[in-house]
Short mmCIF file of C-alpha atoms in Angstrom, two decimals:
data_model
loop_
_atom_site.label_atom_id
_atom_site.label_comp_id
_atom_site.label_asym_id
_atom_site.label_seq_id
_atom_site.Cartn_x
_atom_site.Cartn_y
_atom_site.Cartn_z
CA UNK A 17 -119.94 -90.76 57.11
CA UNK A 18 -120.54 -87.99 59.13
CA UNK A 19 -116.78 -87.64 59.30
CA UNK A 20 -116.60 -87.10 55.66
CA UNK A 21 -119.92 -84.90 55.51
CA UNK A 22 -117.87 -82.56 58.25
CA UNK A 23 -114.74 -82.58 55.81
CA UNK A 24 -116.45 -81.94 52.89
CA UNK A 25 -118.64 -79.06 54.23
CA UNK A 26 -115.28 -77.79 55.49
CA UNK A 27 -113.39 -77.44 52.29
CA UNK A 28 -116.84 -75.89 50.97
CA UNK A 29 -116.39 -73.17 53.49
CA UNK A 30 -112.51 -72.64 52.88
CA UNK A 31 -113.05 -72.58 48.93
CA UNK A 32 -115.88 -70.10 49.83
CA UNK A 33 -113.64 -67.87 52.08
CA UNK A 34 -110.97 -67.91 49.14
CA UNK A 35 -113.04 -67.03 46.57
CA UNK A 36 -114.37 -64.02 48.40
CA UNK A 37 -110.85 -63.01 49.27
CA UNK A 38 -110.10 -63.15 45.44
CA UNK A 39 -112.89 -61.02 44.40
CA UNK A 40 -111.94 -58.62 47.26
CA UNK A 41 -108.39 -58.52 45.92
CA UNK A 42 -109.81 -57.84 42.40
CA UNK A 43 -111.85 -55.08 43.52
CA UNK A 44 -109.06 -53.74 45.25
CA UNK A 45 -106.89 -53.57 42.26
CA UNK A 46 -109.53 -52.07 40.09
CA UNK A 47 -109.73 -49.33 42.78
CA UNK A 48 -106.10 -48.40 41.95
CA UNK A 49 -107.26 -47.13 38.59
CA UNK A 50 -110.46 -44.58 38.23
CA UNK A 51 -111.45 -42.50 35.45
CA UNK A 52 -111.07 -38.62 35.53
CA UNK A 53 -113.89 -36.59 36.11
CA UNK A 54 -114.38 -33.71 33.53
CA UNK A 55 -113.19 -31.27 36.57
CA UNK A 56 -110.09 -33.19 36.97
CA UNK A 57 -109.16 -32.95 33.19
CA UNK A 58 -109.62 -29.40 33.34
CA UNK A 59 -107.96 -28.51 36.56
CA UNK A 60 -105.33 -31.14 36.81
CA UNK A 61 -104.57 -33.19 33.40
CA UNK A 62 -104.17 -30.17 30.90
CA UNK A 63 -102.25 -28.16 33.33
CA UNK A 64 -100.00 -31.18 33.80
CA UNK A 65 -99.87 -31.78 30.07
CA UNK A 66 -99.19 -27.89 29.51
CA UNK A 67 -95.93 -28.08 31.50
CA UNK A 68 -94.79 -31.65 30.42
CA UNK A 69 -95.31 -30.20 26.30
CA UNK A 70 -93.76 -26.97 27.46
CA UNK A 71 -90.21 -28.01 25.81
CA UNK A 72 -91.96 -29.46 22.84
CA UNK A 73 -93.82 -26.55 21.90
CA UNK A 74 -90.46 -24.65 22.46
CA UNK A 75 -88.44 -26.79 20.04
CA UNK A 76 -91.53 -26.65 17.38
CA UNK A 77 -91.86 -22.88 17.13
CA UNK A 78 -88.46 -22.69 15.77
CA UNK A 79 -89.81 -24.51 12.67
CA UNK A 80 -91.76 -21.66 11.84
CA UNK A 81 -88.87 -19.12 11.26
CA UNK A 82 -87.94 -18.90 7.59
CA UNK A 83 -85.74 -21.39 5.91
CA UNK A 84 -84.71 -23.13 9.18
CA UNK A 85 -82.58 -25.99 9.01
CA UNK A 86 -82.72 -28.63 11.80
CA UNK A 87 -79.21 -29.45 13.12
CA UNK A 88 -78.62 -33.34 14.95
CA UNK A 89 -78.79 -31.77 18.40
CA UNK A 90 -81.84 -30.12 17.86
CA UNK A 91 -83.17 -33.53 16.37
CA UNK A 92 -82.22 -35.46 19.33
CA UNK A 93 -83.57 -32.94 22.02
CA UNK A 94 -87.21 -33.06 20.07
CA UNK A 95 -87.17 -37.10 20.32
CA UNK A 96 -86.55 -36.68 23.85
CA UNK A 97 -89.25 -34.14 24.60
CA UNK A 98 -91.64 -35.94 22.29
CA UNK A 99 -90.99 -39.50 24.01
CA UNK A 100 -91.83 -37.23 27.35
CA UNK A 101 -94.91 -36.25 26.21
CA UNK A 102 -95.88 -39.22 24.57
CA UNK A 103 -95.29 -41.30 27.84
CA UNK A 104 -97.24 -38.67 29.86
CA UNK A 105 -100.13 -39.27 27.42
CA UNK A 106 -99.97 -43.00 27.22
CA UNK A 107 -99.49 -43.14 30.97
CA UNK A 108 -102.99 -41.53 31.39
CA UNK A 109 -104.73 -43.39 28.44
CA UNK A 110 -105.03 -40.86 25.66
CA UNK A 111 -104.64 -43.87 22.87
CA UNK A 112 -108.01 -44.53 23.99
CA UNK A 113 -109.58 -40.97 24.48
CA UNK A 114 -111.41 -39.29 21.90
CA UNK A 115 -110.82 -35.80 23.15
CA UNK A 116 -106.64 -36.36 23.03
CA UNK A 117 -106.26 -38.91 20.62
CA UNK A 118 -105.43 -36.95 17.89
CA UNK A 119 -102.81 -34.87 19.84
CA UNK A 120 -101.29 -37.77 21.06
CA UNK A 121 -101.22 -39.15 17.06
CA UNK A 122 -99.59 -36.17 16.02
CA UNK A 123 -96.93 -36.21 18.49
CA UNK A 124 -96.15 -39.70 17.48
CA UNK A 125 -95.98 -38.88 13.84
CA UNK A 126 -93.61 -36.01 14.74
CA UNK A 127 -91.11 -38.48 16.54
CA UNK A 128 -90.74 -40.61 13.28
CA UNK A 129 -90.27 -37.74 10.79
CA UNK A 130 -88.16 -36.22 13.21
CA UNK A 131 -86.07 -39.75 13.00
CA UNK A 132 -86.01 -39.35 9.59
CA UNK A 133 -84.40 -35.85 9.26
CA UNK A 134 -82.08 -36.54 12.04
CA UNK A 135 -80.34 -39.68 9.97
CA UNK A 136 -80.33 -37.30 6.63
CA UNK A 137 -78.49 -34.61 8.85
CA UNK A 138 -76.41 -37.20 10.10
CA UNK A 139 -75.29 -38.30 6.66
CA UNK A 140 -74.93 -34.74 5.34
CA UNK A 141 -72.57 -33.99 8.35
CA UNK A 142 -70.50 -37.04 8.01
CA UNK A 143 -70.63 -37.33 4.27
CA UNK A 144 -67.36 -35.96 3.56
CA UNK A 145 -65.17 -37.97 6.40
CA UNK A 146 -66.74 -41.21 4.82
CA UNK A 147 -64.02 -43.00 2.47
CA UNK A 148 -66.13 -43.46 -0.35
CA UNK A 149 -66.04 -45.31 -3.78
CA UNK A 150 -67.55 -42.29 -5.81
CA UNK A 151 -66.53 -40.13 -8.23
CA UNK A 152 -67.34 -36.25 -7.94
CA UNK A 153 -70.45 -36.29 -10.16
CA UNK A 154 -71.85 -39.68 -8.00
CA UNK A 155 -71.08 -37.53 -4.81
CA UNK A 156 -72.95 -34.40 -6.03
CA UNK A 157 -76.10 -36.56 -7.45
CA UNK A 158 -76.34 -38.41 -4.15
CA UNK A 159 -76.42 -35.00 -2.03
CA UNK A 160 -78.60 -33.45 -4.40
CA UNK A 161 -81.10 -35.96 -3.90
CA UNK A 162 -80.58 -36.64 -0.22
CA UNK A 163 -80.99 -32.44 0.45
CA UNK A 164 -84.36 -32.75 -1.90
CA UNK A 165 -85.42 -35.66 0.50
CA UNK A 166 -84.64 -33.80 3.51
CA UNK A 167 -86.74 -30.73 2.54
CA UNK A 168 -89.66 -33.11 2.04
CA UNK A 169 -89.23 -34.40 5.47
CA UNK A 170 -88.78 -30.90 7.23
CA UNK A 171 -91.85 -29.73 5.20
CA UNK A 172 -93.74 -32.50 6.68
CA UNK A 173 -92.66 -31.77 10.34
CA UNK A 174 -93.47 -28.13 9.95
CA UNK A 175 -96.91 -29.36 8.65
CA UNK A 176 -97.46 -31.86 11.60
CA UNK A 177 -95.95 -29.22 14.12
CA UNK A 178 -98.28 -26.71 12.82
CA UNK A 179 -101.31 -29.25 13.42
CA UNK A 180 -99.97 -30.02 16.77
CA UNK A 181 -100.30 -26.46 17.86
CA UNK A 182 -103.58 -25.88 16.73
CA UNK A 183 -104.66 -28.78 18.31
CA UNK A 184 -103.51 -27.80 21.59
CA UNK A 185 -105.30 -24.62 21.42
CA UNK A 186 -108.21 -26.45 20.77
CA UNK A 187 -107.57 -28.41 23.75
CA UNK A 188 -107.13 -25.31 25.43
CA UNK A 189 -103.41 -25.78 25.89
CA UNK A 190 -101.20 -22.67 25.52
CA UNK A 191 -97.99 -23.44 23.02
CA UNK A 192 -94.55 -21.99 24.12
CA UNK A 193 -93.68 -18.80 22.49
CA UNK A 194 -89.80 -18.98 23.25
CA UNK A 195 -88.13 -20.84 20.44
CA UNK A 196 -85.39 -23.28 20.91
CA UNK A 197 -81.60 -21.53 20.87
CA UNK A 198 -78.98 -23.57 22.36
CA UNK A 199 -77.47 -26.81 21.96
CA UNK A 200 -77.67 -29.86 24.21
CA UNK A 201 -74.94 -30.36 26.93
CA UNK A 202 -74.23 -33.90 26.33
CA UNK A 203 -72.55 -36.22 23.56
CA UNK A 204 -74.95 -37.84 21.20
CA UNK A 205 -72.71 -40.89 20.39
CA UNK A 206 -74.15 -44.10 22.37
CA UNK A 207 -71.32 -46.63 23.42
CA UNK A 208 -71.99 -50.24 22.82
CA UNK A 209 -70.03 -53.44 23.61
CA UNK A 210 -68.34 -55.21 20.69
CA UNK A 211 -70.92 -57.55 18.69
CA UNK A 212 -68.94 -60.62 19.56
CA UNK A 213 -71.80 -63.10 20.34
CA UNK A 214 -71.22 -66.28 18.34
CA UNK A 215 -67.94 -65.05 16.73
CA UNK A 216 -65.46 -67.77 16.51
CA UNK A 217 -61.68 -67.04 17.74
CA UNK A 218 -59.83 -65.42 14.57
CA UNK A 219 -56.15 -66.08 14.09
CA UNK A 220 -54.72 -63.32 12.39
CA UNK A 221 -56.13 -59.97 10.72
CA UNK A 222 -56.16 -61.30 7.23
CA UNK A 223 -58.86 -64.06 8.41
CA UNK A 224 -60.34 -60.92 10.25
CA UNK A 225 -61.03 -58.98 7.08
CA UNK A 226 -62.14 -62.03 5.08
CA UNK A 227 -64.86 -62.95 7.54
CA UNK A 228 -66.04 -59.29 7.87
CA UNK A 229 -65.97 -59.15 3.85
CA UNK A 230 -68.12 -62.55 3.90
CA UNK A 231 -70.61 -61.32 6.17
CA UNK A 232 -70.81 -58.06 4.46
CA UNK A 233 -71.36 -59.89 1.22
CA UNK A 234 -73.66 -62.35 2.43
CA UNK A 235 -75.97 -59.18 3.73
CA UNK A 236 -75.59 -56.96 0.32
CA UNK A 237 -76.63 -60.07 -1.91
CA UNK A 238 -79.58 -60.44 0.26
CA UNK A 239 -80.01 -56.72 0.05
CA UNK A 240 -79.54 -56.61 -3.72
CA UNK A 241 -82.20 -59.46 -4.13
CA UNK A 242 -84.75 -57.84 -1.92
CA UNK A 243 -84.51 -54.41 -3.83
CA UNK A 244 -84.22 -55.90 -7.56
CA UNK A 245 -87.43 -58.03 -7.09
CA UNK A 246 -89.47 -55.45 -5.54
CA UNK A 247 -92.63 -55.01 -7.74
CA UNK A 248 -95.29 -54.10 -5.51
CA UNK A 249 -96.18 -51.68 -2.41
CA UNK A 250 -96.67 -54.86 -0.35
CA UNK A 251 -93.10 -55.84 -0.94
CA UNK A 252 -91.97 -52.90 1.00
CA UNK A 253 -92.40 -53.15 4.82
CA UNK A 254 -90.92 -51.40 8.12
CA UNK A 255 -89.99 -54.98 9.25
CA UNK A 256 -87.95 -55.84 6.38
CA UNK A 257 -86.41 -52.46 6.14
CA UNK A 258 -85.46 -53.07 10.08
CA UNK A 259 -83.84 -56.70 9.24
CA UNK A 260 -81.53 -54.94 6.85
CA UNK A 261 -80.69 -52.08 9.06
CA UNK A 262 -79.96 -54.34 12.00
CA UNK A 263 -77.70 -56.57 9.57
CA UNK A 264 -75.69 -53.65 8.43
CA UNK A 265 -75.36 -52.15 11.63
CA UNK A 266 -74.07 -55.88 13.05
CA UNK A 267 -71.31 -55.30 10.22
CA UNK A 268 -70.49 -51.64 11.08
CA UNK A 269 -69.82 -52.94 14.74
CA UNK A 270 -67.85 -55.84 13.93
CA UNK A 271 -65.72 -53.56 11.73
CA UNK A 272 -65.14 -51.01 14.27
CA UNK A 273 -64.55 -53.73 16.77
CA UNK A 274 -61.89 -55.38 14.59
CA UNK A 275 -60.51 -53.39 12.08
CA UNK A 276 -60.99 -49.85 12.73
CA UNK A 277 -57.52 -48.18 13.62
CA UNK A 278 -55.57 -51.24 12.97
CA UNK A 279 -52.41 -51.93 10.81
CA UNK A 280 -54.40 -53.57 8.24
CA UNK A 281 -56.84 -50.75 7.98
CA UNK A 282 -53.58 -48.39 7.40
CA UNK A 283 -51.70 -50.85 4.90
CA UNK A 284 -55.25 -51.37 3.00
CA UNK A 285 -57.04 -48.37 2.70
CA UNK A 286 -60.01 -49.90 0.62
CA UNK A 287 -60.88 -51.15 4.04
CA UNK A 288 -62.55 -47.88 4.89
CA UNK A 289 -64.38 -47.56 1.96
CA UNK A 290 -66.14 -50.75 3.14
CA UNK A 291 -67.09 -48.85 6.30
CA UNK A 292 -68.56 -45.87 4.54
CA UNK A 293 -70.77 -48.41 1.95
CA UNK A 294 -72.00 -50.12 5.02
CA UNK A 295 -72.48 -46.98 7.32
CA UNK A 296 -74.61 -45.04 4.33
CA UNK A 297 -76.91 -47.75 3.56
CA UNK A 298 -77.33 -48.27 7.28
CA UNK A 299 -78.84 -44.33 7.66
CA UNK A 300 -80.56 -44.55 4.80
CA UNK A 301 -82.63 -47.49 6.07
CA UNK A 302 -82.93 -45.69 9.53
CA UNK A 303 -84.75 -43.21 7.44
CA UNK A 304 -87.12 -45.80 5.41
CA UNK A 305 -87.62 -47.41 8.61
CA UNK A 306 -88.90 -44.20 10.02
CA UNK A 307 -90.92 -43.52 7.09
CA UNK A 308 -92.64 -46.88 6.86
CA UNK A 309 -93.67 -47.02 10.55
CA UNK A 310 -95.06 -43.46 10.02
CA UNK A 311 -96.94 -44.75 6.38
CA UNK A 312 -98.05 -48.03 8.20
CA UNK A 313 -99.16 -46.70 11.64
CA UNK A 314 -99.90 -43.04 11.71
CA UNK A 315 -101.27 -42.47 8.24
CA UNK A 316 -104.73 -43.78 6.47
CA UNK A 317 -103.01 -46.53 4.70
CA UNK A 318 -104.46 -48.97 7.05
CA UNK A 319 -106.64 -47.23 9.47
CA UNK A 320 -109.27 -44.81 8.10
CA UNK A 321 -110.59 -43.39 10.96
CA UNK A 322 -110.73 -39.26 10.67
CA UNK A 323 -107.66 -38.96 12.84
CA UNK A 324 -105.65 -41.05 10.41
CA UNK A 325 -107.31 -39.13 7.34
CA UNK A 326 -106.34 -35.64 9.14
CA UNK A 327 -102.55 -36.97 9.30
CA UNK A 328 -102.48 -38.13 5.70
CA UNK A 329 -103.31 -34.79 4.55
CA UNK A 330 -100.76 -33.28 6.33
CA UNK A 331 -97.89 -35.40 5.03
CA UNK A 332 -98.59 -36.94 1.74
CA UNK A 333 -98.30 -40.65 2.11
CA UNK A 334 -98.02 -41.51 -1.62
CA UNK A 335 -94.64 -39.23 -1.30
CA UNK A 336 -93.60 -41.13 1.52
CA UNK A 337 -94.10 -44.37 -0.11
CA UNK A 338 -92.46 -43.18 -3.10
CA UNK A 339 -89.36 -41.64 -1.53
CA UNK A 340 -88.86 -44.89 0.38
CA UNK A 341 -88.60 -46.56 -2.84
CA UNK A 342 -87.11 -44.31 -5.52
CA UNK A 343 -84.53 -42.71 -3.05
CA UNK A 344 -83.73 -44.50 0.34
CA UNK A 345 -83.58 -48.22 -1.09
CA UNK A 346 -82.32 -46.98 -4.59
CA UNK A 347 -79.24 -45.21 -3.15
CA UNK A 348 -79.03 -47.69 -0.56
CA UNK A 349 -78.69 -50.28 -3.28
CA UNK A 350 -76.12 -48.05 -5.44
CA UNK A 351 -73.67 -48.02 -1.96
CA UNK A 352 -74.17 -51.77 -1.33
CA UNK A 353 -73.39 -52.65 -5.11
CA UNK A 354 -70.05 -50.24 -5.05
CA UNK A 355 -69.15 -51.89 -1.95
CA UNK A 356 -69.44 -55.38 -3.19
CA UNK A 357 -66.92 -54.09 -5.82
CA UNK A 358 -64.66 -52.82 -3.48
CA UNK A 359 -64.68 -55.95 -1.86
CA UNK A 360 -63.11 -57.69 -4.89
CA UNK A 361 -60.19 -54.80 -4.94
CA UNK A 362 -59.67 -55.86 -1.14
CA UNK A 363 -59.75 -59.88 -2.10
CA UNK A 364 -57.18 -58.90 -4.78
CA UNK A 365 -54.86 -56.81 -2.45
CA UNK A 366 -54.59 -59.76 -0.27
CA UNK A 367 -53.70 -62.31 -2.74
CA UNK A 368 -57.32 -63.94 -2.91
CA UNK A 369 -59.40 -64.07 -6.39
CA UNK A 370 -62.96 -61.95 -5.63
CA UNK A 371 -64.82 -64.91 -7.57
CA UNK A 372 -64.22 -67.22 -4.84
CA UNK A 373 -65.87 -64.98 -2.07
CA UNK A 374 -68.29 -62.58 -3.92
CA UNK A 375 -71.54 -64.21 -4.00
CA UNK A 376 -73.80 -64.77 -7.16
CA UNK A 377 -77.76 -65.63 -6.63
CA UNK A 378 -79.14 -67.89 -9.78
CA UNK A 379 -82.47 -69.16 -10.50
CA UNK A 380 -82.68 -72.43 -12.46
CA UNK A 381 -85.48 -74.61 -13.74
CA UNK A 382 -85.07 -78.56 -14.14
CA UNK A 383 -87.45 -79.86 -17.09
CA UNK A 384 -89.81 -82.27 -15.73
CA UNK A 385 -88.82 -84.50 -18.37
CA UNK A 386 -85.39 -84.79 -17.03
CA UNK A 387 -86.62 -86.41 -13.86
CA UNK A 388 -84.92 -89.81 -14.85
CA UNK A 389 -81.20 -87.85 -15.19
CA UNK A 390 -82.22 -86.07 -11.49
CA UNK A 391 -81.05 -88.74 -9.08
CA UNK A 392 -78.23 -89.25 -6.61
CA UNK A 393 -75.55 -90.92 -8.47
CA UNK A 394 -74.97 -88.26 -11.43
CA UNK A 395 -76.22 -85.32 -9.35
CA UNK A 396 -74.15 -86.07 -6.14
CA UNK A 397 -70.61 -84.37 -7.60
CA UNK A 398 -72.41 -80.89 -6.85
CA UNK A 399 -70.66 -81.57 -3.17
CA UNK A 400 -67.11 -82.01 -4.95
CA UNK A 401 -67.62 -78.60 -6.89
CA UNK A 402 -68.84 -76.85 -3.67
CA UNK A 403 -65.97 -78.41 -1.61
CA UNK A 404 -63.39 -76.40 -3.85
CA UNK A 405 -64.28 -72.98 -2.51
CA UNK A 406 -63.73 -71.76 0.85
CA UNK A 407 -67.21 -70.13 1.21
CA UNK A 408 -70.31 -72.18 1.34
CA UNK A 409 -72.76 -72.94 -1.46
CA UNK A 410 -76.24 -73.43 -1.25
CA UNK A 411 -79.25 -74.86 -2.75
CA UNK A 412 -83.01 -73.57 -2.06
CA UNK A 413 -86.07 -75.69 -2.94
CA UNK A 414 -89.55 -75.24 -1.57
CA UNK A 415 -88.78 -73.11 1.27
CA UNK A 416 -85.60 -75.42 2.46
CA UNK A 417 -82.13 -74.55 2.38
CA UNK A 418 -79.52 -77.29 1.87
CA UNK A 419 -75.95 -76.97 2.13
CA UNK A 420 -73.93 -78.19 -0.89
CA UNK A 421 -70.91 -79.49 0.80
CA UNK A 422 -72.75 -81.99 2.35
CA UNK A 423 -73.74 -84.99 0.84
CA UNK A 424 -76.40 -85.74 3.31
CA UNK A 425 -78.14 -82.59 2.78
CA UNK A 426 -78.05 -82.79 -0.89
CA UNK A 427 -79.31 -86.49 -0.45
CA UNK A 428 -82.28 -85.08 1.20
CA UNK A 429 -82.80 -82.59 -1.32
CA UNK A 430 -82.70 -84.69 -4.29
CA UNK A 431 -85.98 -87.05 -3.72
CA UNK A 432 -88.09 -83.58 -2.69
CA UNK A 433 -87.05 -82.23 -6.05
CA UNK A 434 -87.90 -85.54 -8.10
CA UNK A 435 -91.10 -85.49 -6.08
CA UNK A 436 -91.98 -82.15 -7.69
CA UNK A 437 -90.59 -83.29 -11.10
CA UNK A 438 -92.79 -86.04 -11.65
CA UNK A 439 -95.36 -83.31 -12.15
CA UNK A 440 -93.94 -80.17 -13.17
CA UNK A 441 -90.95 -78.42 -13.83
CA UNK A 442 -88.66 -77.65 -10.86
CA UNK A 443 -87.54 -74.03 -9.72
CA UNK A 444 -84.78 -73.92 -7.61
CA UNK A 445 -81.94 -71.30 -6.35
CA UNK A 446 -78.32 -71.85 -6.33
CA UNK A 447 -76.00 -69.27 -4.12
CA UNK A 448 -72.31 -69.73 -3.33
CA UNK A 449 -69.12 -67.95 -4.59
CA UNK A 450 -69.60 -66.51 -8.10
CA UNK A 451 -66.93 -69.28 -9.68
CA UNK A 452 -69.08 -72.26 -8.02
CA UNK A 453 -72.31 -70.98 -9.04
CA UNK A 454 -71.48 -70.74 -12.62
CA UNK A 455 -69.63 -74.25 -12.41
CA UNK A 456 -72.51 -75.78 -10.74
CA UNK A 457 -75.28 -74.04 -12.81
CA UNK A 458 -73.14 -75.59 -16.08
CA UNK A 459 -72.96 -79.07 -14.24
CA UNK A 460 -76.77 -79.26 -13.80
CA UNK A 461 -77.48 -77.60 -17.40
CA UNK A 462 -75.13 -81.03 -18.69
CA UNK A 463 -76.52 -83.56 -16.39
CA UNK A 464 -80.29 -82.59 -16.32
CA UNK A 465 -81.33 -79.81 -18.76
CA UNK A 466 -81.50 -76.81 -16.17
CA UNK A 467 -81.70 -73.48 -17.60
CA UNK A 468 -81.64 -70.16 -16.23
CA UNK A 469 -84.51 -68.24 -14.91
CA UNK A 470 -84.90 -64.85 -13.78
CA UNK A 471 -85.31 -64.47 -9.99
CA UNK A 472 -88.78 -62.78 -9.30
CA UNK A 473 -90.48 -62.01 -5.82
CA UNK A 474 -92.60 -64.93 -6.81
CA UNK A 475 -89.46 -67.48 -7.02
CA UNK A 476 -88.25 -66.04 -3.75
CA UNK A 477 -91.61 -66.40 -1.86
CA UNK A 478 -92.91 -69.46 -3.14
CA UNK A 479 -90.71 -72.43 -4.44
CA UNK A 480 -87.20 -71.36 -3.59
CA UNK A 481 -87.52 -68.65 -1.09
CA UNK A 482 -85.44 -68.56 1.84
CA UNK A 483 -86.77 -64.97 2.14
CA UNK A 484 -89.95 -64.12 2.93
CA UNK A 485 -92.00 -60.99 2.18
CA UNK A 486 -90.72 -59.03 4.81
CA UNK A 487 -86.88 -59.79 4.04
CA UNK A 488 -86.16 -62.22 6.96
CA UNK A 489 -84.30 -65.47 6.57
CA UNK A 490 -86.83 -67.86 7.51
#
C-alpha cells in the first residue's frame, strides 16, 4: 500500500514537471514573435518596405507614360517585384494590420491583372506563329477583340498603380522616380519534364495521333458543354477555369512531347493546327482565371469591407465578369470548336472515320409509363452497340457514370433508372463517338420511348451530372 502511494505520488510529480516544461516551451515559442511598436514601424519596417518596393514602383512609374504598351518582359519582371513585396508584407502580418492592409491588397490585385496582360500580350506576340484554321476575317475579328480586352486590362492596372502610389505616400513611403527602362536578362520559357505519367506505351505514330486527339476531343466536349450551359454568374468561377486551363495545358504538353517536330507533323500539316487550337484557349483561360481570382478575392463581390469597395471602384468588377464571359470563354470556345473540325480532317487523312472518334453528348428522357420496357433483357444490347467503336461510350445518371461497353456496369445502372421511372420520368445523358450516340439514342427511342432533351445546367448538376458547378469531374 505504501509502495503504491509512493509510485502514485512520484508519477504525479513527473506529470507536473512535464506540464511545466510544456508551458515553458510554449512561452519560449511565443517569445519568438513579438508585436512591433509604433517606433519600430516608423524607423525599421517602413524603411525596409521602401527598399523592398523600390523595384515595383520603378516599373509602375512607366505606366504613367501616355499610350505605353507593356511587353512580356516587363510583365514578367512586374510579377517578380509584386511577389517580392507581397511576400515581405505577408511575413510581417500586413494582412491583419489596418494601416497596411489596403497597400497589400493593391499589390495583390496588381499581380492578377498583370497575369491577364502578360497572357494577352503573349497571344498577340505569338499569334502569327500559330498554325490556325482561321480565315483573314476571323483573325482580324479576334485580334480586334483581344486588343480591346488588353486595353481594358492595362487601364485597370494603371488605376491600381496610381492608387498604390497614393497609398504609399499615405504610408510615408516615397515611390521611385526612375521608370523601368531595360529588358530582363533571362529567358521566359519554363522547361518541363514530359507529362507522361499514366500514359500507356504507344506503339506507333498513328496511335500517338489518335490518343492525343481523343484526349483533346474529350476536354473539348466538356468545355463546350460548360460554356453552352452557362446561365448565371455563379456558373463561372476561378476553380472551373483553372480545371479547364490545366486540362488544355496537359494536352499541349503531350503534343510537344510526342508530336512536335516529328515526321507525322510534317506529313500532316493539320496537326500543327491542333496545337494552335489548344494553345490559344489555354492562354485565354489563363487570362480568365486571373480575372476571376481578382473578381472573387479582391473586389467587393464577396467581401464588403471598405478596402474591397475601394478596389472595386478602381477596376469595374462588372466589366471583369463580362469580359470573362463575353470575350475569354466565347473566344476560347470558338477556337475549340474549330479544333474539333480540324480533328475530323486529321482522322480522314489517316483513313479513319471522324464520327467514330468525335464525341457527342446527348440528353434523353425515358417516360415513366415505359418503365416495364426498361429492363435488362431489351436494354442490354446497348453494350453491343458501344462495343463496335474504339472510343468508349458512357451513360450518365444520378451523378453516376457507367461504361456502356461493360455489361456489369449497365446491369447496375438499369435498376437505378427503373427506381426513378417508378415515380417520374428519368433524365439521363449519353456520351460517346457521334455514330455510337446516334445509334444508341435511336435504339432507346425504339425500345422504351426515349426522347431527346436539351442539356441544361440543371441537367448537368442534378440528375445526370458528372460535372459539378466548378466544371470538375466528380
